[in-house]
PDB file of C-alpha atoms in Angstrom:
ATOM      1  CA  MET A  22     -18.300   5.066  17.352  1.00  0.00           C
ATOM      2  CA  SER A  23     -16.486   5.401  14.165  1.00  0.00           C
ATOM      3  CA  SER A  24     -14.581   7.940  11.866  1.00  0.00           C
ATOM      4  CA  ALA A  25     -13.916   7.733   8.144  1.00  0.00           C
ATOM      5  CA  THR A  26     -11.933   9.400   5.371  1.00  0.00           C
ATOM      6  CA  HIS A  27     -12.505   9.126   1.688  1.00  0.00           C
ATOM      7  CA  THR A  28      -9.593   8.436  -0.949  1.00  0.00           C
ATOM      8  CA  SER A  29      -8.821  10.308  -4.059  1.00  0.00           C
ATOM      9  CA  LEU A  30      -8.678   6.989  -6.247  1.00  0.00           C
ATOM     10  CA  ALA A  31     -12.593   6.917  -6.840  1.00  0.00           C
ATOM     11  CA  GLY A  32     -13.135   3.970  -4.437  1.00  0.00           C
ATOM     12  CA  ARG A  33     -10.241   1.758  -5.698  1.00  0.00           C
ATOM     13  CA  LEU A  34      -8.633   2.119  -2.431  1.00  0.00           C
ATOM     14  CA  ASP A  35     -10.706   1.230   0.664  1.00  0.00           C
ATOM     15  CA  THR A  36     -12.131   4.093   2.815  1.00  0.00           C
ATOM     16  CA  LEU A  37     -10.452   4.210   6.239  1.00  0.00           C
ATOM     17  CA  ALA A  38     -12.832   3.680   9.079  1.00  0.00           C
ATOM     18  CA  ILE A  39     -11.981   3.627  12.785  1.00  0.00           C
ATOM     19  CA  ASP A  40     -14.175   1.915  15.160  1.00  0.00           C
ATOM     20  CA  SER A  41     -13.782   2.759  18.723  1.00  0.00           C
ATOM     21  CA  SER A  42     -14.808   1.523  22.218  1.00  0.00           C
ATOM     22  CA  VAL A  43     -14.025   2.677  25.771  1.00  0.00           C
ATOM     23  CA  GLU A  44     -14.088   0.777  29.015  1.00  0.00           C
ATOM     24  CA  GLY A  45     -12.599   1.663  32.341  1.00  0.00           C
ATOM     25  CA  GLY A  46     -10.359   4.375  30.764  1.00  0.00           C
ATOM     26  CA  ARG A  47      -8.940   2.212  27.988  1.00  0.00           C
ATOM     27  CA  ALA A  48      -9.971   2.994  24.508  1.00  0.00           C
ATOM     28  CA  VAL A  49      -9.513   0.302  21.719  1.00  0.00           C
ATOM     29  CA  LEU A  50      -9.515   1.638  18.249  1.00  0.00           C
ATOM     30  CA  VAL A  51      -9.872  -0.597  15.168  1.00  0.00           C
ATOM     31  CA  PRO A  52      -8.913   1.138  11.892  1.00  0.00           C
ATOM     32  CA  ARG A  53      -9.972  -0.585   8.668  1.00  0.00           C
ATOM     33  CA  GLY A  54      -8.936   0.050   5.210  1.00  0.00           C
ATOM     34  CA  ASP A  55      -5.811   2.081   3.772  1.00  0.00           C
ATOM     35  CA  LEU A  56      -3.476   4.481   5.556  1.00  0.00           C
ATOM     36  CA  ILE A  57      -3.345   7.109   2.819  1.00  0.00           C
ATOM     37  CA  HIS A  58      -4.138  10.843   2.320  1.00  0.00           C
ATOM     38  CA  GLY A  59      -6.557  11.967   5.149  1.00  0.00           C
ATOM     39  CA  CYS A  60      -5.933   9.074   7.529  1.00  0.00           C
ATOM     40  CA  ALA A  61      -4.075  11.209   9.927  1.00  0.00           C
ATOM     41  CA  ASP A  62      -6.926  13.642  10.094  1.00  0.00           C
ATOM     42  CA  THR A  63      -9.427  10.788  10.867  1.00  0.00           C
ATOM     43  CA  LEU A  64      -7.258   9.480  13.574  1.00  0.00           C
ATOM     44  CA  ALA A  65      -7.122  12.957  15.116  1.00  0.00           C
ATOM     45  CA  ARG A  66     -10.873  13.641  14.994  1.00  0.00           C
ATOM     46  CA  THR A  67     -11.346   9.983  16.730  1.00  0.00           C
ATOM     47  CA  LEU A  68      -8.670  10.822  19.410  1.00  0.00           C
ATOM     48  CA  ALA A  69     -10.349  14.244  20.144  1.00  0.00           C
ATOM     49  CA  GLY A  70     -13.663  12.333  20.642  1.00  0.00           C
ATOM     50  CA  LEU A  71     -12.395  10.248  23.377  1.00  0.00           C
ATOM     51  CA  PRO A  72     -13.354  10.911  26.955  1.00  0.00           C
ATOM     52  CA  ASP A  73     -11.156  13.095  28.978  1.00  0.00           C
ATOM     53  CA  ASP A  74     -10.309  10.377  31.571  1.00  0.00           C
ATOM     54  CA  THR A  75      -8.928   7.988  28.935  1.00  0.00           C
ATOM     55  CA  ASP A  76      -5.515   6.942  30.011  1.00  0.00           C
ATOM     56  CA  ARG A  77      -4.754   4.293  27.519  1.00  0.00           C
ATOM     57  CA  VAL A  78      -5.290   3.952  23.678  1.00  0.00           C
ATOM     58  CA  ASP A  79      -4.708   0.713  21.931  1.00  0.00           C
ATOM     59  CA  LEU A  80      -4.919   0.469  18.221  1.00  0.00           C
ATOM     60  CA  ASP A  81      -5.436  -2.897  16.534  1.00  0.00           C
ATOM     61  CA  MET A  82      -4.112  -2.521  13.072  1.00  0.00           C
ATOM     62  CA  THR A  83      -4.988  -5.916  11.642  1.00  0.00           C
ATOM     63  CA  GLY A  84      -7.591  -4.415   9.404  1.00  0.00           C
ATOM     64  CA  VAL A  85      -5.209  -2.138   7.587  1.00  0.00           C
ATOM     65  CA  THR A  86      -4.495  -3.509   4.160  1.00  0.00           C
ATOM     66  CA  PHE A  87      -2.509  -0.900   2.504  1.00  0.00           C
ATOM     67  CA  MET A  88      -0.227   2.079   3.635  1.00  0.00           C
ATOM     68  CA  ASP A  89       1.891   4.685   1.875  1.00  0.00           C
ATOM     69  CA  THR A  90       4.188   7.234   3.723  1.00  0.00           C
ATOM     70  CA  THR A  91       1.156   9.068   4.955  1.00  0.00           C
ATOM     71  CA  GLY A  92       0.796   6.280   7.418  1.00  0.00           C
ATOM     72  CA  LEU A  93       3.859   7.559   9.154  1.00  0.00           C
ATOM     73  CA  HIS A  94       2.108  10.892   9.833  1.00  0.00           C
ATOM     74  CA  PHE A  95      -0.783   8.634  11.361  1.00  0.00           C
ATOM     75  CA  LEU A  96       1.653   7.418  13.852  1.00  0.00           C
ATOM     76  CA  GLU A  97       3.041  10.952  14.525  1.00  0.00           C
ATOM     77  CA  VAL A  98      -0.447  11.954  15.447  1.00  0.00           C
ATOM     78  CA  LEU A  99      -0.771   9.061  17.959  1.00  0.00           C
ATOM     79  CA  ASP A 100       2.609   9.806  19.328  1.00  0.00           C
ATOM     80  CA  THR A 101       1.798  13.430  19.771  1.00  0.00           C
ATOM     81  CA  TYR A 102      -1.490  12.737  21.582  1.00  0.00           C
ATOM     82  CA  ALA A 103       0.316  10.370  23.938  1.00  0.00           C
ATOM     83  CA  ARG A 104       2.853  12.793  24.895  1.00  0.00           C
ATOM     84  CA  ARG A 105       0.638  15.811  25.166  1.00  0.00           C
ATOM     85  CA  ARG A 106      -2.079  13.794  27.252  1.00  0.00           C
ATOM     86  CA  GLY A 107       0.289  11.703  29.069  1.00  0.00           C
ATOM     87  CA  THR A 108      -1.498   8.661  27.991  1.00  0.00           C
ATOM     88  CA  ARG A 109      -0.216   5.087  27.032  1.00  0.00           C
ATOM     89  CA  VAL A 110      -0.683   4.149  23.527  1.00  0.00           C
ATOM     90  CA  SER A 111       0.305   1.267  21.201  1.00  0.00           C
ATOM     91  CA  ALA A 112      -0.507   0.174  17.571  1.00  0.00           C
ATOM     92  CA  THR A 113      -0.022  -3.528  16.996  1.00  0.00           C
ATOM     93  CA  GLY A 114      -1.134  -6.229  14.510  1.00  0.00           C
ATOM     94  CA  TRP A 115       0.486  -4.727  11.446  1.00  0.00           C
ATOM     95  CA  ASN A 116       0.353  -7.257   8.510  1.00  0.00           C
ATOM     96  CA  ASP A 117       1.843  -7.696   4.895  1.00  0.00           C
ATOM     97  CA  GLN A 118       2.329  -4.540   2.977  1.00  0.00           C
ATOM     98  CA  PRO A 119       1.888  -2.063   5.893  1.00  0.00           C
ATOM     99  CA  ARG A 120       4.508  -4.041   7.812  1.00  0.00           C
ATOM    100  CA  ARG A 121       7.076  -3.874   5.045  1.00  0.00           C
ATOM    101  CA  VAL A 122       6.486  -0.103   4.990  1.00  0.00           C
ATOM    102  CA  LEU A 123       7.320   0.218   8.685  1.00  0.00           C
ATOM    103  CA  GLU A 124      10.333  -1.956   8.191  1.00  0.00           C
ATOM    104  CA  MET A 125      11.648   0.250   5.475  1.00  0.00           C
ATOM    105  CA  ALA A 126      11.007   3.226   7.255  1.00  0.00           C
ATOM    106  CA  GLY A 127      13.255   1.920  10.070  1.00  0.00           C
ATOM    107  CA  LEU A 128      10.492   1.108  12.519  1.00  0.00           C
ATOM    108  CA  ASP A 129       9.761  -1.993  14.555  1.00  0.00           C
ATOM    109  CA  PRO A 130       6.461  -3.437  13.176  1.00  0.00           C
ATOM    110  CA  ASP A 131       5.714  -4.972  16.658  1.00  0.00           C
ATOM    111  CA  ASP A 132       6.356  -1.630  18.380  1.00  0.00           C
ATOM    112  CA  PRO A 133       6.582   1.254  15.865  1.00  0.00           C
ATOM    113  CA  LEU A 134       5.936   4.044  18.495  1.00  0.00           C
ATOM    114  CA  HIS A 135       8.800   3.155  20.527  1.00  0.00           C
ATOM    115  CA  GLY A 136      11.282   1.950  18.043  1.00  0.00           C
ATOM    116  CA  PRO A 137      14.318   3.853  16.367  1.00  0.00           C
ATOM    117  CA  ALA A 138      12.286   6.344  14.357  1.00  0.00           C
ATOM    118  CA  THR A 139      10.366   7.775  17.490  1.00  0.00           C
ATOM    119  CA  CYS A 140      13.189   7.850  20.003  1.00  0.00           C
ATOM    120  CA  ARG A 141      14.427  11.197  21.009  1.00  0.00           C
ATOM    121  CA  GLU A 142      18.141  10.390  21.074  1.00  0.00           C
ATOM    122  CA  PRO A 143      20.353  11.828  18.286  1.00  0.00           C
ATOM    123  CA  VAL A 144      20.564   9.478  15.205  1.00  0.00           C
ATOM    124  CA  PRO A 145      23.784   9.140  13.468  1.00  0.00           C
ATOM    125  CA  SER A 146      23.954  10.981  10.076  1.00  0.00           C
ATOM    126  CA  ALA A 147      24.684   7.642   8.316  1.00  0.00           C
ATOM    127  CA  VAL A 148      21.552   6.140   9.651  1.00  0.00           C
ATOM    128  CA  VAL A 149      19.640   9.113   8.690  1.00  0.00           C
ATOM    129  CA  LEU A 150      21.039   8.932   5.103  1.00  0.00           C
ATOM    130  CA  GLU A 151      20.125   5.264   4.668  1.00  0.00           C
ATOM    131  CA  ARG A 152      16.728   5.822   6.276  1.00  0.00           C
ATOM    132  CA  THR A 153      16.155   8.501   3.613  1.00  0.00           C
ATOM    133  CA  ARG A 154      17.103   6.240   0.775  1.00  0.00           C
ATOM    134  CA  GLN A 155      14.779   3.538   2.180  1.00  0.00           C
ATOM    135  CA  LEU A 156      12.051   5.975   2.159  1.00  0.00           C
ATOM    136  CA  ASP A 157      12.764   6.944  -1.588  1.00  0.00           C
ATOM    137  CA  ARG A 158      12.642   3.249  -2.526  1.00  0.00           C
ATOM    138  CA  LEU A 159       9.355   3.045  -0.443  1.00  0.00           C
ATOM    139  CA  ARG A 160       7.776   6.038  -2.295  1.00  0.00           C
ATOM    140  CA  THR A 161       8.732   4.371  -5.637  1.00  0.00           C
ATOM    141  CA  GLU A 162       7.178   1.042  -4.480  1.00  0.00           C
ATOM    142  CA  VAL A 163       4.015   2.795  -3.312  1.00  0.00           C
ATOM    143  CA  GLU A 164       3.613   4.563  -6.595  1.00  0.00           C
ATOM    144  CA  GLN A 165       3.962   1.365  -8.279  1.00  0.00           C
ATOM    145  CA  LEU A 166       1.205  -0.167  -6.145  1.00  0.00           C
ATOM    146  CA  ARG A 167      -0.998   2.761  -7.002  1.00  0.00           C
ATOM    147  CA  GLN A 168      -0.502   2.118 -10.473  1.00  0.00           C
ATOM    148  CA  ALA A 169      -1.127  -1.367 -10.171  1.00  0.00           C
ATOM    149  CA  ILE A 170      -4.435  -0.671  -8.414  1.00  0.00           C
ATOM    150  CA  LEU A 171      -5.557   1.934 -11.083  1.00  0.00           C
ATOM    151  CA  THR A 172      -4.636  -0.296 -14.068  1.00  0.00           C
ATOM    152  CA  ARG A 173      -6.052  -3.544 -12.605  1.00  0.00           C
ATOM    153  CA  PRO A 174      -9.248  -3.667 -14.600  1.00  0.00           C
ATOM    154  CA  VAL A 175      -7.726  -3.533 -17.977  1.00  0.00           C
ATOM    155  CA  ILE A 176      -4.996  -6.098 -16.918  1.00  0.00           C
ATOM    156  CA  ASP A 177      -7.671  -8.431 -15.677  1.00  0.00           C
ATOM    157  CA  GLN A 178      -9.628  -7.846 -18.976  1.00  0.00           C
ATOM    158  CA  ALA A 179      -6.565  -8.717 -20.898  1.00  0.00           C
ATOM    159  CA  ARG A 180      -5.932 -12.007 -18.918  1.00  0.00           C
ATOM    160  CA  GLY A 181      -9.621 -12.877 -19.608  1.00  0.00           C
ATOM    161  CA  VAL A 182      -8.975 -12.322 -23.379  1.00  0.00           C
ATOM    162  CA  LEU A 183      -5.906 -14.513 -23.347  1.00  0.00           C
ATOM    163  CA  MET A 184      -7.725 -17.247 -21.124  1.00  0.00           C
ATOM    164  CA  ALA A 185     -10.659 -17.325 -23.620  1.00  0.00           C
ATOM    165  CA  THR A 186      -8.298 -17.145 -26.694  1.00  0.00           C
ATOM    166  CA  HIS A 187      -5.801 -19.688 -25.661  1.00  0.00           C
ATOM    167  CA  ALA A 188      -7.663 -22.112 -23.084  1.00  0.00           C
ATOM    168  CA  CYS A 189      -4.932 -21.155 -20.444  1.00  0.00           C
ATOM    169  CA  SER A 190      -4.898 -20.622 -16.653  1.00  0.00           C
ATOM    170  CA  PRO A 191      -5.070 -17.020 -15.130  1.00  0.00           C
ATOM    171  CA  ASP A 192      -1.392 -17.608 -14.169  1.00  0.00           C
ATOM    172  CA  GLU A 193      -0.194 -18.549 -17.670  1.00  0.00           C
ATOM    173  CA  ALA A 194      -2.187 -15.366 -19.023  1.00  0.00           C
ATOM    174  CA  TRP A 195      -0.387 -13.049 -16.505  1.00  0.00           C
ATOM    175  CA  ASN A 196       3.011 -14.577 -17.475  1.00  0.00           C
ATOM    176  CA  VAL A 197       2.233 -13.837 -21.202  1.00  0.00           C
ATOM    177  CA  LEU A 198       1.592 -10.216 -20.489  1.00  0.00           C
ATOM    178  CA  ARG A 199       4.509  -9.933 -18.154  1.00  0.00           C
ATOM    179  CA  GLU A 200       6.826 -11.654 -20.759  1.00  0.00           C
ATOM    180  CA  ALA A 201       5.595  -9.393 -23.618  1.00  0.00           C
ATOM    181  CA  SER A 202       6.048  -6.402 -21.445  1.00  0.00           C
ATOM    182  CA  GLN A 203       9.750  -7.407 -20.781  1.00  0.00           C
ATOM    183  CA  LEU A 204      10.526  -8.361 -24.432  1.00  0.00           C
ATOM    184  CA  SER A 205       9.092  -5.216 -25.869  1.00  0.00           C
ATOM    185  CA  ASN A 206      10.079  -2.773 -23.105  1.00  0.00           C
ATOM    186  CA  THR A 207       6.510  -1.626 -22.920  1.00  0.00           C
ATOM    187  CA  LYS A 208       4.664  -0.934 -19.747  1.00  0.00           C
ATOM    188  CA  LEU A 209       2.397  -3.695 -18.684  1.00  0.00           C
ATOM    189  CA  ARG A 210      -0.834  -1.645 -18.725  1.00  0.00           C
ATOM    190  CA  LYS A 211      -0.170  -0.738 -22.443  1.00  0.00           C
ATOM    191  CA  VAL A 212       0.425  -4.311 -23.432  1.00  0.00           C
ATOM    192  CA  ALA A 213      -2.917  -5.298 -21.584  1.00  0.00           C
ATOM    193  CA  ALA A 214      -4.665  -2.458 -23.439  1.00  0.00           C
ATOM    194  CA  VAL A 215      -3.395  -3.720 -26.744  1.00  0.00           C
ATOM    195  CA  VAL A 216      -4.604  -7.292 -26.038  1.00  0.00           C
ATOM    196  CA  THR A 217      -8.111  -5.987 -24.987  1.00  0.00           C
ATOM    197  CA  ALA A 218      -8.428  -3.641 -27.806  1.00  0.00           C
ATOM    198  CA  GLY A 219      -7.515  -6.485 -30.258  1.00  0.00           C
ATOM    199  CA  ALA A 220     -10.353  -8.672 -28.924  1.00  0.00           C
ATOM    200  CA  GLY A 221     -13.002  -6.140 -30.032  1.00  0.00           C
ATOM    201  CA  GLY A 222     -11.623  -5.960 -33.412  1.00  0.00           C
ATOM    202  CA  GLY A 223     -11.246  -2.767 -35.446  1.00  0.00           C
ATOM    203  CA  GLY A 224      -8.769  -1.065 -33.014  1.00  0.00           C
ATOM    204  CA  PRO A 225      -5.577   0.445 -33.910  1.00  0.00           C
ATOM    205  CA  GLN A 226      -2.820  -2.100 -34.813  1.00  0.00           C
ATOM    206  CA  PRO A 227      -0.002  -2.355 -32.107  1.00  0.00           C
ATOM    207  CA  PRO A 228       3.696  -1.575 -33.068  1.00  0.00           C
ATOM    208  CA  PRO A 229       5.341  -4.525 -34.848  1.00  0.00           C
ATOM    209  CA  GLU A 230       7.667  -4.938 -32.014  1.00  0.00           C
ATOM    210  CA  LEU A 231       4.838  -5.364 -29.574  1.00  0.00           C
ATOM    211  CA  ARG A 232       3.038  -7.933 -31.814  1.00  0.00           C
ATOM    212  CA  GLU A 233       6.229  -9.782 -32.098  1.00  0.00           C
ATOM    213  CA  ALA A 234       6.782  -9.649 -28.254  1.00  0.00           C
ATOM    214  CA  LEU A 235       3.324 -11.023 -27.766  1.00  0.00           C
ATOM    215  CA  ARG A 236       3.702 -13.741 -30.222  1.00  0.00           C
ATOM    216  CA  ARG A 237       7.056 -14.821 -28.754  1.00  0.00           C
ATOM    217  CA  ALA A 238       5.476 -14.606 -25.049  1.00  0.00           C
ATOM    218  CA  ILE A 239       2.697 -16.824 -26.009  1.00  0.00           C
ATOM    219  CA  ASP A 240       5.005 -19.284 -27.584  1.00  0.00           C
ATOM    220  CA  ARG A 241       7.289 -19.226 -24.510  1.00  0.00           C
ATOM    221  CA  CYS A 242       4.468 -19.491 -21.934  1.00  0.00           C
ATOM    222  CA  LEU A 243       1.645 -21.401 -23.475  1.00  0.00           C
ATOM    223  CA  ASN A 244       3.499 -23.979 -25.817  1.00  0.00           C
TER     224      ASN A 244
END
């Protein structure tokens, strides 16, 4: 049995799907994809479809590759289900970026449902303030990741142009783009767009400061 939700990024983020199996009153749920908008609803539908005699629900999160703050609501849905049904639950196997999100939210990635953020004891105001700051930083980081996903095609194209033009490696091409971005105080995706447009010829000329930044970046990174 499986449930799924689609993303708003035209397929650039992975659809969340949840495979489930039940044996002897224990349900094993295996989410795969990204914990973004709609993921909590997907989990709620999956939980609602479990047999009434389910007394344990274990989530294997190793297949989750990306998570924004919506993923915290995903955990709230699971926690609420456990409390209402008197069911034991767990969500283990967090890796990479999702694990970092949990840490920044003040949760124990090895046991997020029973860590500091889900306990029912009063939390000191200083801890609440620090946790709020962490979540603000987290939202900024997640937005940067979203932008990276959305702009990756033009960045990859620009790297290809530089590799073909200067016979350099993918890492060297990336360093050129990053260096030019820093030198000109220009967003990376704009630098990449200029490099890509220049390869086709006939495109608008970039500002002088960006042309100079690209020249200096190539000299520094490739010579």
